[in-house]
mmCIF file of C-alpha atoms in Angstrom:
data_model
loop_
_atom_site.group_PDB
_atom_site.id
_atom_site.type_symbol
_atom_site.label_atom_id
_atom_site.label_comp_id
_atom_site.label_asym_id
_atom_site.label_seq_id
_atom_site.Cartn_x
_atom_site.Cartn_y
_atom_site.Cartn_z
ATOM 1 C CA PRO A 169 5.094 10.066 22.812
ATOM 2 C CA GLU A 170 3.787 13.605 22.435
ATOM 3 C CA CYS A 171 0.031 13.558 22.332
ATOM 4 C CA TYR A 172 -2.439 16.598 21.859
ATOM 5 C CA ARG A 173 -6.166 16.739 22.891
ATOM 6 C CA ALA A 174 -7.878 18.450 20.217
ATOM 7 C CA GLY A 175 -9.197 22.272 21.805
ATOM 8 C CA ARG A 176 -7.959 20.769 25.028
ATOM 9 C CA GLY A 177 -4.062 21.374 25.209
ATOM 10 C CA LEU A 178 -1.248 18.708 25.554
ATOM 11 C CA GLN A 179 -2.099 15.565 26.841
ATOM 12 C CA PRO A 180 1.098 13.240 27.649
ATOM 13 C CA GLU A 181 0.139 9.728 27.663
ATOM 14 C CA SER A 182 2.333 8.216 30.569
ATOM 15 C CA ALA A 183 3.508 11.247 32.452
ATOM 16 C CA MET A 184 1.597 13.241 35.317
ATOM 17 C CA LEU A 185 2.462 16.980 34.501
ATOM 18 C CA SER A 186 2.306 19.288 37.750
ATOM 19 C CA GLN A 187 0.513 22.289 37.683
ATOM 20 C CA SER A 188 2.924 24.647 37.284
ATOM 21 C CA THR A 189 4.599 22.563 34.067
ATOM 22 C CA GLN A 190 0.916 22.851 32.941
ATOM 23 C CA ARG A 191 0.899 26.913 33.327
ATOM 24 C CA THR A 192 3.733 26.552 31.316
ATOM 25 C CA LEU A 193 2.263 24.404 28.587
ATOM 26 C CA THR A 194 -0.577 26.969 28.589
ATOM 27 C CA ALA A 195 1.383 29.877 27.878
ATOM 28 C CA GLY A 196 2.142 28.874 24.745
ATOM 29 C CA GLY A 197 5.384 28.551 22.399
ATOM 30 C CA ASP A 198 6.297 26.647 19.087
ATOM 31 C CA VAL A 199 6.054 22.790 19.570
ATOM 32 C CA GLY A 200 9.915 21.959 18.792
ATOM 33 C CA SER A 201 11.011 25.329 18.610
ATOM 34 C CA LEU A 202 11.433 27.297 21.725
ATOM 35 C CA GLY A 203 13.373 27.007 24.315
ATOM 36 C CA VAL A 204 15.426 24.002 25.484
ATOM 37 C CA ALA A 205 14.034 20.704 26.452
ATOM 38 C CA MET A 206 15.875 18.358 29.034
ATOM 39 C CA GLN A 207 15.015 14.876 29.016
ATOM 40 C CA ALA A 208 15.062 11.666 31.442
ATOM 41 C CA CYS A 209 13.239 8.873 32.338
ATOM 42 C CA LEU A 210 12.032 7.599 36.002
ATOM 43 C CA CYS A 211 10.093 4.487 35.923
ATOM 44 C CA HIS A 212 9.364 3.929 32.214
ATOM 45 C CA ARG A 213 7.481 7.477 32.737
ATOM 46 C CA PHE A 214 8.454 10.576 30.823
ATOM 47 C CA VAL A 215 9.438 13.332 33.133
ATOM 48 C CA LEU A 216 9.644 16.587 30.721
ATOM 49 C CA VAL A 217 11.933 19.629 32.384
ATOM 50 C CA LEU A 218 10.855 22.973 30.391
ATOM 51 C CA VAL A 219 13.069 25.838 30.216
ATOM 52 C CA GLY A 220 11.290 28.970 28.955
ATOM 53 C CA SER A 221 9.299 28.207 26.359
ATOM 54 C CA ALA A 222 10.131 24.363 25.759
ATOM 55 C CA VAL A 223 9.660 21.798 23.585
ATOM 56 C CA LEU A 224 8.394 18.678 24.314
ATOM 57 C CA THR A 225 10.490 15.430 23.208
ATOM 58 C CA ALA A 226 9.739 11.797 24.217
ATOM 59 C CA CYS A 227 12.870 10.278 26.158
ATOM 60 C CA ALA A 228 13.919 8.189 23.330
ATOM 61 C CA ASP A 229 13.816 10.973 20.981
ATOM 62 C CA PRO A 230 17.082 12.580 20.683
ATOM 63 C CA VAL A 231 16.998 16.379 20.835
ATOM 64 C CA ARG A 232 18.400 16.448 17.078
ATOM 65 C CA GLU A 233 16.688 14.037 15.539
ATOM 66 C CA GLY A 234 14.575 14.808 12.189
ATOM 67 C CA THR A 235 16.574 18.136 11.944
ATOM 68 C CA PHE A 236 18.220 20.167 9.305
ATOM 69 C CA PRO A 237 20.445 23.102 9.937
ATOM 70 C CA VAL A 238 18.645 25.865 9.539
ATOM 71 C CA ALA A 239 20.915 29.426 9.999
ATOM 72 C CA ALA A 240 19.646 31.956 12.649
ATOM 73 C CA VAL A 241 17.792 34.740 11.941
ATOM 74 C CA ASP A 242 19.782 37.528 10.077
ATOM 75 C CA HIS A 243 18.748 40.735 11.367
ATOM 76 C CA GLY A 244 15.995 43.105 12.520
ATOM 77 C CA LEU A 245 14.184 45.114 9.480
ATOM 78 C CA ALA A 246 16.005 48.637 9.296
ATOM 79 C CA THR A 247 13.559 51.359 9.680
ATOM 80 C CA VAL A 248 13.195 54.478 7.061
ATOM 81 C CA GLY A 249 12.936 57.973 7.455
ATOM 82 C CA GLN A 250 10.183 58.548 4.975
ATOM 83 C CA PRO A 251 7.639 55.465 5.854
ATOM 84 C CA HIS A 252 5.278 56.597 2.753
ATOM 85 C CA LEU A 253 5.822 55.562 -0.635
ATOM 86 C CA LEU A 254 6.546 57.995 -3.235
ATOM 87 C CA PRO A 255 5.697 57.846 -6.704
ATOM 88 C CA ASP A 256 9.460 56.291 -7.391
ATOM 89 C CA ASP A 257 9.217 53.839 -5.069
ATOM 90 C CA LEU A 258 6.030 52.396 -7.019
ATOM 91 C CA PRO A 259 5.925 49.948 -9.660
ATOM 92 C CA ARG A 260 5.888 52.375 -13.068
ATOM 93 C CA GLY A 261 2.793 53.733 -13.713
ATOM 94 C CA ARG A 262 0.918 52.108 -10.436
ATOM 95 C CA LYS A 263 -0.394 54.012 -7.765
ATOM 96 C CA THR A 264 -1.643 50.735 -5.616
ATOM 97 C CA LEU A 265 0.090 47.967 -4.184
ATOM 98 C CA ARG A 266 -1.246 43.772 -4.435
ATOM 99 C CA TYR A 267 -0.349 41.535 -1.651
ATOM 100 C CA GLY A 268 -0.835 37.832 -1.845
ATOM 101 C CA VAL A 269 -0.219 35.179 0.551
ATOM 102 C CA THR A 270 -0.136 31.284 0.231
ATOM 103 C CA PRO A 271 -3.057 30.073 1.455
ATOM 104 C CA TYR A 272 -1.771 27.604 4.096
ATOM 105 C CA LEU A 273 -4.604 28.268 6.471
ATOM 106 C CA GLY A 274 -7.195 27.653 3.724
ATOM 107 C CA VAL A 275 -8.608 30.043 1.524
ATOM 108 C CA GLU A 276 -11.275 31.822 4.385
ATOM 109 C CA ALA A 277 -8.967 31.501 7.243
ATOM 110 C CA THR A 278 -6.316 33.153 5.103
ATOM 111 C CA ARG A 279 -8.605 36.082 3.951
ATOM 112 C CA LYS A 280 -9.410 36.605 7.504
ATOM 113 C CA ALA A 281 -5.903 36.631 9.023
ATOM 114 C CA TYR A 282 -4.251 39.080 6.400
ATOM 115 C CA THR A 283 -7.057 41.332 5.418
ATOM 116 C CA PRO A 284 -6.174 43.494 8.481
ATOM 117 C CA ILE A 285 -2.323 43.233 7.959
ATOM 118 C CA ALA A 286 -2.670 44.323 4.082
ATOM 119 C CA ALA A 287 -4.914 47.643 5.607
ATOM 120 C CA TRP A 288 -2.423 48.209 8.245
ATOM 121 C CA ILE A 289 0.377 48.102 6.049
ATOM 122 C CA SER A 290 -1.534 50.500 3.582
ATOM 123 C CA ASP A 291 -1.778 53.128 6.117
ATOM 124 C CA ARG A 292 1.923 52.758 6.752
ATOM 125 C CA LEU A 293 3.061 53.066 3.484
ATOM 126 C CA GLY A 294 0.543 55.688 2.578
ATOM 127 C CA VAL A 295 -0.844 53.792 -0.671
ATOM 128 C CA PRO A 296 -3.595 51.587 -1.029
ATOM 129 C CA VAL A 297 -2.384 47.948 -0.483
ATOM 130 C CA ARG A 298 -5.133 45.555 -1.918
ATOM 131 C CA PHE A 299 -5.271 42.027 -0.386
ATOM 132 C CA VAL A 300 -5.076 39.152 -3.645
ATOM 133 C CA LEU A 301 -6.672 36.104 -2.498
ATOM 134 C CA THR A 302 -5.776 32.869 -4.018
ATOM 135 C CA ASP A 303 -7.284 29.102 -3.710
ATOM 136 C CA SER A 304 -3.731 27.244 -4.018
ATOM 137 C CA TYR A 305 -0.195 27.479 -3.600
ATOM 138 C CA ASP A 306 0.244 27.233 -7.185
ATOM 139 C CA ALA A 307 -2.200 30.282 -7.925
ATOM 140 C CA LEU A 308 -0.114 32.418 -6.082
ATOM 141 C CA VAL A 309 3.067 31.837 -7.616
ATOM 142 C CA GLU A 310 1.137 32.234 -11.023
ATOM 143 C CA LEU A 311 -0.200 35.625 -10.369
ATOM 144 C CA LEU A 312 3.776 36.540 -9.497
ATOM 145 C CA LYS A 313 5.058 34.991 -12.559
ATOM 146 C CA ARG A 314 2.167 37.002 -14.754
ATOM 147 C CA GLY A 315 3.364 40.104 -12.515
ATOM 148 C CA GLU A 316 -0.120 40.701 -10.824
ATOM 149 C CA VAL A 317 0.871 40.765 -7.264
ATOM 150 C CA ASP A 318 3.592 42.970 -6.072
ATOM 151 C CA ILE A 319 4.220 41.785 -2.273
ATOM 152 C CA VAL A 320 3.832 37.984 -1.940
ATOM 153 C CA GLN A 321 4.436 35.861 1.360
ATOM 154 C CA LEU A 322 5.466 32.601 -0.280
ATOM 155 C CA SER A 323 5.477 29.009 1.974
ATOM 156 C CA PRO A 324 9.711 27.844 1.652
ATOM 157 C CA LEU A 325 9.377 25.804 -1.003
ATOM 158 C CA SER A 326 7.054 28.137 -3.079
ATOM 159 C CA TYR A 327 9.794 30.470 -2.224
ATOM 160 C CA ILE A 328 12.243 28.164 -4.262
ATOM 161 C CA MET A 329 10.292 27.439 -6.924
ATOM 162 C CA ALA A 330 9.330 30.943 -7.658
ATOM 163 C CA GLY A 331 12.862 32.107 -7.168
ATOM 164 C CA ALA A 332 13.721 29.460 -10.190
ATOM 165 C CA GLU A 333 11.274 30.996 -12.649
ATOM 166 C CA VAL A 334 10.852 34.834 -11.536
ATOM 167 C CA LYS A 335 13.883 36.556 -12.389
ATOM 168 C CA GLY A 336 14.209 39.575 -10.045
ATOM 169 C CA LEU A 337 12.232 38.504 -7.353
ATOM 170 C CA ARG A 338 13.580 40.026 -4.083
ATOM 171 C CA LEU A 339 13.854 38.571 -0.491
ATOM 172 C CA ILE A 340 13.022 41.284 1.975
ATOM 173 C CA ALA A 341 11.885 39.348 5.035
ATOM 174 C CA SER A 342 10.814 36.000 6.828
ATOM 175 C CA SER A 343 7.457 35.980 8.930
ATOM 176 C CA LEU A 344 7.747 35.111 12.411
ATOM 177 C CA SER A 345 5.342 32.952 14.183
ATOM 178 C CA PHE A 346 4.997 31.921 18.263
ATOM 179 C CA GLY A 347 8.095 33.762 18.723
ATOM 180 C CA SER A 348 10.127 31.743 16.195
ATOM 181 C CA ALA A 349 11.702 32.007 12.946
ATOM 182 C CA SER A 350 11.532 28.280 11.975
ATOM 183 C CA TYR A 351 9.230 25.450 12.787
ATOM 184 C CA SER A 352 8.614 21.876 12.582
ATOM 185 C CA SER A 353 7.469 19.587 9.838
ATOM 186 C CA LEU A 354 5.689 16.637 11.606
ATOM 187 C CA LEU A 355 4.183 13.542 10.781
ATOM 188 C CA VAL A 356 1.362 12.871 13.029
ATOM 189 C CA VAL A 357 -1.202 10.149 13.689
ATOM 190 C CA ARG A 358 -4.244 9.925 16.160
ATOM 191 C CA SER A 359 -2.989 8.242 19.780
ATOM 192 C CA GLY A 360 -4.776 4.901 19.579
ATOM 193 C CA SER A 361 -2.833 4.188 16.198
ATOM 194 C CA ALA A 362 -0.582 1.375 15.767
ATOM 195 C CA LEU A 363 1.943 3.063 13.974
ATOM 196 C CA ARG A 364 4.698 3.472 16.243
ATOM 197 C CA ARG A 365 7.483 4.461 13.559
ATOM 198 C CA LEU A 366 8.069 5.128 9.798
ATOM 199 C CA GLY A 367 8.742 1.667 8.787
ATOM 200 C CA ASP A 368 5.145 0.312 10.447
ATOM 201 C CA VAL A 369 3.726 2.119 7.375
ATOM 202 C CA ILE A 370 4.447 -1.270 5.599
ATOM 203 C CA PRO A 371 2.963 -4.481 6.887
ATOM 204 C CA PRO A 372 5.394 -6.657 8.260
ATOM 205 C CA GLU A 373 4.928 -9.290 5.750
ATOM 206 C CA VAL A 374 5.536 -6.891 2.782
ATOM 207 C CA ARG A 375 8.828 -5.781 4.694
ATOM 208 C CA LEU A 376 9.806 -9.697 5.129
ATOM 209 C CA GLU A 377 9.137 -10.520 1.318
ATOM 210 C CA ARG A 378 11.163 -7.275 0.241
ATOM 211 C CA LYS A 379 14.240 -8.090 2.255
ATOM 212 C CA THR A 380 14.290 -11.647 1.230
ATOM 213 C CA ARG A 381 13.766 -10.642 -2.249
ATOM 214 C CA ARG A 382 16.651 -8.338 -1.602
ATOM 215 C CA ASP A 383 19.173 -10.857 -0.234
ATOM 216 C CA ARG A 384 18.279 -12.972 -3.369
ATOM 217 C CA GLY A 385 19.448 -10.017 -5.909
ATOM 218 C CA ASP A 386 15.809 -9.980 -6.978
ATOM 219 C CA ASN A 387 14.741 -6.416 -7.757
ATOM 220 C CA ARG A 388 10.858 -6.944 -8.514
ATOM 221 C CA PRO A 389 8.581 -4.843 -6.571
ATOM 222 C CA VAL A 390 6.493 -6.408 -3.581
ATOM 223 C CA GLY A 391 3.259 -4.241 -3.531
ATOM 224 C CA VAL A 392 1.462 -3.194 -0.402
ATOM 225 C CA PRO A 393 -2.255 -4.529 -0.554
ATOM 226 C CA GLU A 394 -4.805 -1.416 -1.395
ATOM 227 C CA LYS A 395 -6.757 -2.971 1.900
ATOM 228 C CA ALA A 396 -3.772 -2.687 3.966
ATOM 229 C CA LYS A 397 -2.436 0.925 2.600
ATOM 230 C CA VAL A 398 -2.215 3.858 4.904
ATOM 231 C CA ARG A 399 -3.999 7.113 3.914
ATOM 232 C CA PHE A 400 -1.336 9.470 4.000
ATOM 233 C CA ALA A 401 -2.821 13.430 4.247
ATOM 234 C CA TYR A 402 -0.340 16.126 2.776
ATOM 235 C CA VAL A 403 -1.067 19.488 2.035
ATOM 236 C CA HIS A 404 0.192 20.418 -1.341
ATOM 237 C CA GLN A 405 3.007 19.303 -3.645
ATOM 238 C CA SER A 406 4.400 23.072 -3.002
ATOM 239 C CA SER A 407 4.332 22.910 0.948
ATOM 240 C CA ALA A 408 7.638 22.423 2.663
ATOM 241 C CA SER A 409 6.248 20.953 6.073
ATOM 242 C CA GLY A 410 3.244 19.544 4.477
ATOM 243 C CA PHE A 411 4.431 17.435 2.067
ATOM 244 C CA LEU A 412 8.327 18.015 0.831
ATOM 245 C CA LEU A 413 10.248 16.942 4.229
ATOM 246 C CA PRO A 414 7.824 14.178 5.124
ATOM 247 C CA TYR A 415 7.843 12.521 1.619
ATOM 248 C CA GLN A 416 11.921 12.934 2.084
ATOM 249 C CA ALA A 417 11.755 11.039 5.354
ATOM 250 C CA LEU A 418 9.307 8.223 4.413
ATOM 251 C CA LEU A 419 11.579 7.620 1.386
ATOM 252 C CA GLY A 420 14.643 7.495 3.736
ATOM 253 C CA HIS A 421 12.481 5.110 5.728
ATOM 254 C CA GLY A 422 11.729 2.807 2.654
ATOM 255 C CA VAL A 423 8.736 3.998 2.262
ATOM 256 C CA ASP A 424 7.611 5.128 -1.247
ATOM 257 C CA PRO A 425 4.602 7.100 -0.654
ATOM 258 C CA ARG A 426 2.747 6.911 -3.733
ATOM 259 C CA GLN A 427 3.129 3.170 -4.179
ATOM 260 C CA ASP A 428 2.800 2.032 -0.555
ATOM 261 C CA MET A 429 0.233 4.642 0.728
ATOM 262 C CA VAL A 430 -2.800 6.045 -0.463
ATOM 263 C CA MET A 431 -2.206 10.035 -0.554
ATOM 264 C CA VAL A 432 -4.536 12.211 -0.099
ATOM 265 C CA ARG A 433 -4.198 16.082 -0.786
ATOM 266 C CA MET A 434 -5.639 18.521 1.426
ATOM 267 C CA GLY A 435 -4.908 21.943 0.222
ATOM 268 C CA SER A 436 -4.673 23.320 3.470
ATOM 269 C CA HIS A 437 -2.390 22.309 7.310
ATOM 270 C CA GLU A 438 -5.789 22.975 9.010
ATOM 271 C CA ALA A 439 -7.619 20.620 6.455
ATOM 272 C CA ALA A 440 -5.216 17.796 7.206
ATOM 273 C CA ILE A 441 -5.280 17.940 10.712
ATOM 274 C CA LYS A 442 -8.807 18.063 10.876
ATOM 275 C CA GLY A 443 -8.928 15.198 8.142
ATOM 276 C CA LEU A 444 -6.780 13.003 10.729
ATOM 277 C CA LEU A 445 -8.929 14.132 13.817
ATOM 278 C CA ASN A 446 -12.082 12.995 11.937
ATOM 279 C CA GLY A 447 -10.848 9.683 10.928
ATOM 280 C CA ASP A 448 -10.564 10.460 7.293
ATOM 281 C CA VAL A 449 -7.070 9.816 6.900
ATOM 282 C CA ASP A 450 -4.360 7.794 9.090
ATOM 283 C CA ILE A 451 -1.513 10.180 9.144
ATOM 284 C CA ALA A 452 -1.015 13.419 8.392
ATOM 285 C CA ALA A 453 2.092 15.755 7.423
ATOM 286 C CA VAL A 454 1.610 19.171 9.121
ATOM 287 C CA SER A 455 3.412 22.101 10.469
ATOM 288 C CA SER A 456 4.225 22.341 14.530
ATOM 289 C CA GLY A 457 2.428 25.546 14.368
ATOM 290 C CA THR A 458 -0.731 23.797 13.254
ATOM 291 C CA LEU A 459 -0.259 21.592 16.249
ATOM 292 C CA ASN A 460 -0.213 24.483 18.477
ATOM 293 C CA ASN A 461 -3.315 25.759 17.194
ATOM 294 C CA VAL A 462 -4.672 22.607 18.148
ATOM 295 C CA ARG A 463 -3.629 22.838 21.522
ATOM 296 C CA ARG A 464 -4.889 26.357 21.839
ATOM 297 C CA GLY A 465 -8.254 25.329 20.702
ATOM 298 C CA VAL A 466 -7.775 27.064 17.367
ATOM 299 C CA ILE A 467 -8.930 23.814 15.860
ATOM 300 C CA ILE A 468 -11.404 21.738 17.152
ATOM 301 C CA GLY A 469 -11.987 18.172 17.072
ATOM 302 C CA GLU A 470 -12.500 14.997 19.016
ATOM 303 C CA GLY A 471 -9.224 12.833 20.323
ATOM 304 C CA ASN A 472 -5.603 12.391 21.015
ATOM 305 C CA LEU A 473 -2.616 13.261 18.394
ATOM 306 C CA ARG A 474 0.497 11.708 18.485
ATOM 307 C CA ILE A 475 3.798 13.028 16.974
ATOM 308 C CA LEU A 476 4.944 9.878 14.962
ATOM 309 C CA HIS A 477 8.274 11.443 13.367
ATOM 310 C CA LYS A 478 10.059 14.977 13.033
ATOM 311 C CA ALA A 479 10.836 15.476 9.529
ATOM 312 C CA GLY A 480 13.107 19.033 10.254
ATOM 313 C CA ARG A 481 13.044 22.306 10.708
ATOM 314 C CA VAL A 482 11.988 25.179 8.024
ATOM 315 C CA PRO A 483 12.095 28.922 8.237
ATOM 316 C CA TYR A 484 9.132 30.594 7.775
ATOM 317 C CA ASP A 485 7.290 32.062 4.797
ATOM 318 C CA ALA A 486 9.447 34.143 2.901
ATOM 319 C CA LEU A 487 8.346 38.062 2.020
ATOM 320 C CA CYS A 488 9.111 39.457 -0.914
ATOM 321 C CA THR A 489 8.404 42.118 -3.753
ATOM 322 C CA SER A 490 8.018 41.095 -7.339
ATOM 323 C CA PRO A 491 10.639 42.865 -9.988
ATOM 324 C CA GLN A 492 8.186 45.844 -10.467
ATOM 325 C CA VAL A 493 8.868 47.015 -7.362
ATOM 326 C CA PRO A 494 12.097 49.327 -7.272
ATOM 327 C CA GLU A 495 14.563 48.760 -4.432
ATOM 328 C CA SER A 496 13.524 51.894 -2.860
ATOM 329 C CA GLY A 497 10.142 50.525 -2.761
ATOM 330 C CA ALA A 498 11.350 47.251 -1.374
ATOM 331 C CA ARG A 499 13.106 48.956 1.860
ATOM 332 C CA LYS A 500 10.036 50.801 2.746
ATOM 333 C CA ILE A 501 8.035 47.924 2.387
ATOM 334 C CA ALA A 502 10.237 45.770 4.724
ATOM 335 C CA ALA A 503 10.261 48.440 7.097
ATOM 336 C CA ALA A 504 6.517 48.553 7.044
ATOM 337 C CA PHE A 505 6.435 44.873 7.993
ATOM 338 C CA GLY A 506 9.150 45.227 10.557
ATOM 339 C CA ALA A 507 7.106 47.484 12.434
ATOM 340 C CA LEU A 508 4.136 45.567 12.673
ATOM 341 C CA SER A 509 4.461 43.016 15.589
ATOM 342 C CA THR A 510 3.058 41.459 18.904
ATOM 343 C CA ARG A 511 4.842 43.302 20.951
ATOM 344 C CA THR A 512 2.558 46.398 20.449
ATOM 345 C CA ASP A 513 -1.552 46.636 21.382
ATOM 346 C CA ALA A 514 -1.823 47.650 17.828
ATOM 347 C CA GLY A 515 0.179 44.922 16.586
ATOM 348 C CA ARG A 516 -1.585 42.443 18.385
ATOM 349 C CA ARG A 517 -4.863 43.894 17.079
ATOM 350 C CA VAL A 518 -3.929 43.418 13.465
ATOM 351 C CA LEU A 519 -2.491 39.964 13.836
ATOM 352 C CA ALA A 520 -5.540 38.730 16.345
ATOM 353 C CA GLN A 521 -6.432 36.389 13.670
ATOM 354 C CA ALA A 522 -2.986 35.282 11.843
ATOM 355 C CA ARG A 523 -3.162 32.008 13.662
ATOM 356 C CA GLY A 524 0.243 32.901 15.678
ATOM 357 C CA VAL A 525 1.968 35.226 13.231
ATOM 358 C CA THR A 526 3.781 37.476 15.345
ATOM 359 C CA GLY A 527 5.723 39.625 13.230
ATOM 360 C CA TRP A 528 8.562 39.830 10.836
ATOM 361 C CA ALA A 529 12.306 39.885 10.873
ATOM 362 C CA GLY A 530 15.276 40.121 8.115
ATOM 363 C CA THR A 531 16.833 36.844 6.458
ATOM 364 C CA ARG A 532 18.911 35.287 4.086
ATOM 365 C CA ASP A 533 18.242 33.457 1.102
ATOM 366 C CA GLU A 534 20.623 30.904 2.556
ATOM 367 C CA ARG A 535 18.232 29.814 5.011
ATOM 368 C CA TYR A 536 16.148 28.268 2.289
ATOM 369 C CA ASP A 537 19.257 26.221 0.583
ATOM 370 C CA PHE A 538 18.688 22.689 2.586
ATOM 371 C CA MET A 539 15.449 22.676 0.638
ATOM 372 C CA ARG A 540 16.944 23.337 -2.653
ATOM 373 C CA LYS A 541 18.935 19.777 -1.883
ATOM 374 C CA ILE A 542 15.889 17.957 -0.891
ATOM 375 C CA LEU A 543 13.796 18.800 -4.004
ATOM 376 C CA PRO A 544 15.512 17.357 -6.870
ATOM 377 C CA ARG A 545 15.465 14.265 -5.142
ATOM 378 C CA VAL A 546 11.472 13.741 -4.313
ATOM 379 C CA ARG A 547 10.862 15.051 -7.795
ATOM 380 C CA ALA A 548 12.999 12.417 -9.133
ATOM 381 C CA GLU A 549 11.079 9.968 -7.642
ATOM 382 C CA GLU A 550 7.707 11.478 -8.423
ATOM 383 C CA LEU A 551 8.736 11.220 -11.860
ATOM 384 C CA ARG A 552 9.864 7.635 -11.705
ATOM 385 C CA ASP A 553 6.707 6.607 -9.866
ATOM 386 C CA LEU A 554 4.830 8.339 -12.965
ATOM 387 C CA GLY A 555 6.912 6.377 -15.598
ATOM 388 C CA ARG A 556 6.105 3.267 -13.584
ATOM 389 C CA ARG A 557 2.160 3.705 -13.918
ATOM 390 C CA ARG A 558 2.813 4.688 -17.895
ATOM 391 C CA GLY A 559 4.877 1.637 -18.059
ATOM 392 C CA VAL A 560 8.138 3.614 -19.542
ATOM 393 C CA VAL A 561 10.707 3.371 -16.937
ATOM 394 C CA PRO A 562 11.637 0.280 -14.627
ATOM 395 C CA PRO A 563 11.263 0.874 -11.100
ATOM 396 C CA PRO A 564 13.941 2.388 -9.006
ATOM 397 C CA LYS A 565 16.606 0.155 -7.301
ATOM 398 C CA PRO A 566 15.791 -0.600 -3.661
ATOM 399 C CA VAL A 567 16.474 2.107 -1.227
ATOM 400 C CA THR A 568 18.186 0.747 2.019
ATOM 401 C CA ALA A 569 15.614 1.853 4.987
ATOM 402 C CA ALA A 570 17.166 4.165 7.857
ATOM 403 C CA GLN A 571 17.193 2.602 10.910
ATOM 404 C CA ASP A 572 14.272 4.142 13.398
ATOM 405 C CA ASP A 573 15.095 5.890 16.431
#
C-alpha cells in the first residue's frame, strides 16, 4: 500500500527504497498523475520503478484502476499585443475587477495563496484586481450568480454547477498543479486501519445478512449499527475529488454513505486530512495534491497514511470570467494568467504560498463532461436518502457491489 508519514515523506510499509529512489520522491510530482509507474512483485515486497516524476502504485493495483477519461490540455494560452485592459475590455461602468477562488485550502490559506496572485494579475492587466474571499464553495457560486465577481477559479464540480445556472460563463483556462493538468481523487485511511478495501466499510455480519436477504428476494434494509459506522470525512458537496467521485465509488461497492457511515463535512481538503491524522475520522476523501502537501511537510501531523482507493482523475480548477466581462477582456485575462508560472523567478515568488500551483493552461469544457454524468446519480441517491428519513419514498433496490481489485 502507498503510505505517507505526515511531514516526513513517503513511507512504503513493505518495500525498502534505495537512496536514488528516495531522492526522486523528494523531488516531487503529483501522486497518481506524473510520469509512468512500472510494477513488479518480489518476495511479497513491492519493487517500485519510477520513470521521471513517477506515480506509486501497489502491485495489486492495476495502472488504470479507478480512472476516468480526462482529455489532454487543449493548448497553451495565447499572448496578446496589448496586455493592459482598455475601457472597452472591462465590464460596463467598471474600472476594477474582482477575483474569487474556491476556498479548497481553507479560508486563511486561500487568502495567503491567492492575494499575491491577484496583485500580480493587477499589474499585468493595468487595472486594480481585488481578491474576494469566501468561506465556502457555495458562497463563491452565489457571488458569481449575483454578478459580484468578474474572474472566478472554480473547483471542477462548482464549475459544472455554476455553468448550469450562469448563462454566459466563459471558461478561459485551467490551473496546473505540481506540473499536471489533472489529479487523483483518493480515499485515504491511517496505515493501521483495518479497512483494506471499500467493501470493508460494511461490517461482515451486515454484508452477510444483506446477501442472504437479497438471495431470498427480501428488499428490507439491513442497517449498520451506529457504533460500527465508519466516520467519513468529505470536503464539501461541491467538491469533485472530496465528495462526488468518492461518493460514486462507495455506491459502486455497495456502500450507501449516508446510511452506512457517519458523514463529516470538513470544508477543505487540508481539514479532512488533518481530521484523519488526528483520529477524528476513519477515512477521508481528498485530492492527491493534498497528500503531496503532507509529503512535503506543508501539512503536519502524526502517523502514517495509506491510500485505500483511487476514485478517479479530475481536471484542475476552471478559471472563468463572468458574463459581464467582454470577450476581448477575457482574452487578455487568460493571457495574463498564462504568463504566470513557476518557470520564472518572479512566478515562483508569486506562487510560493499556492500549495503546488505551477501555472495555468488552455482547456476545453469537454474535459469536465464525465462529472456531468456522475452527478445525477449521486444527487438521486442523496434525494432518495432524504426521502427515506422523511418516510416519503421506499428504499432503493439493492445495488450489486462491484468486485474489489
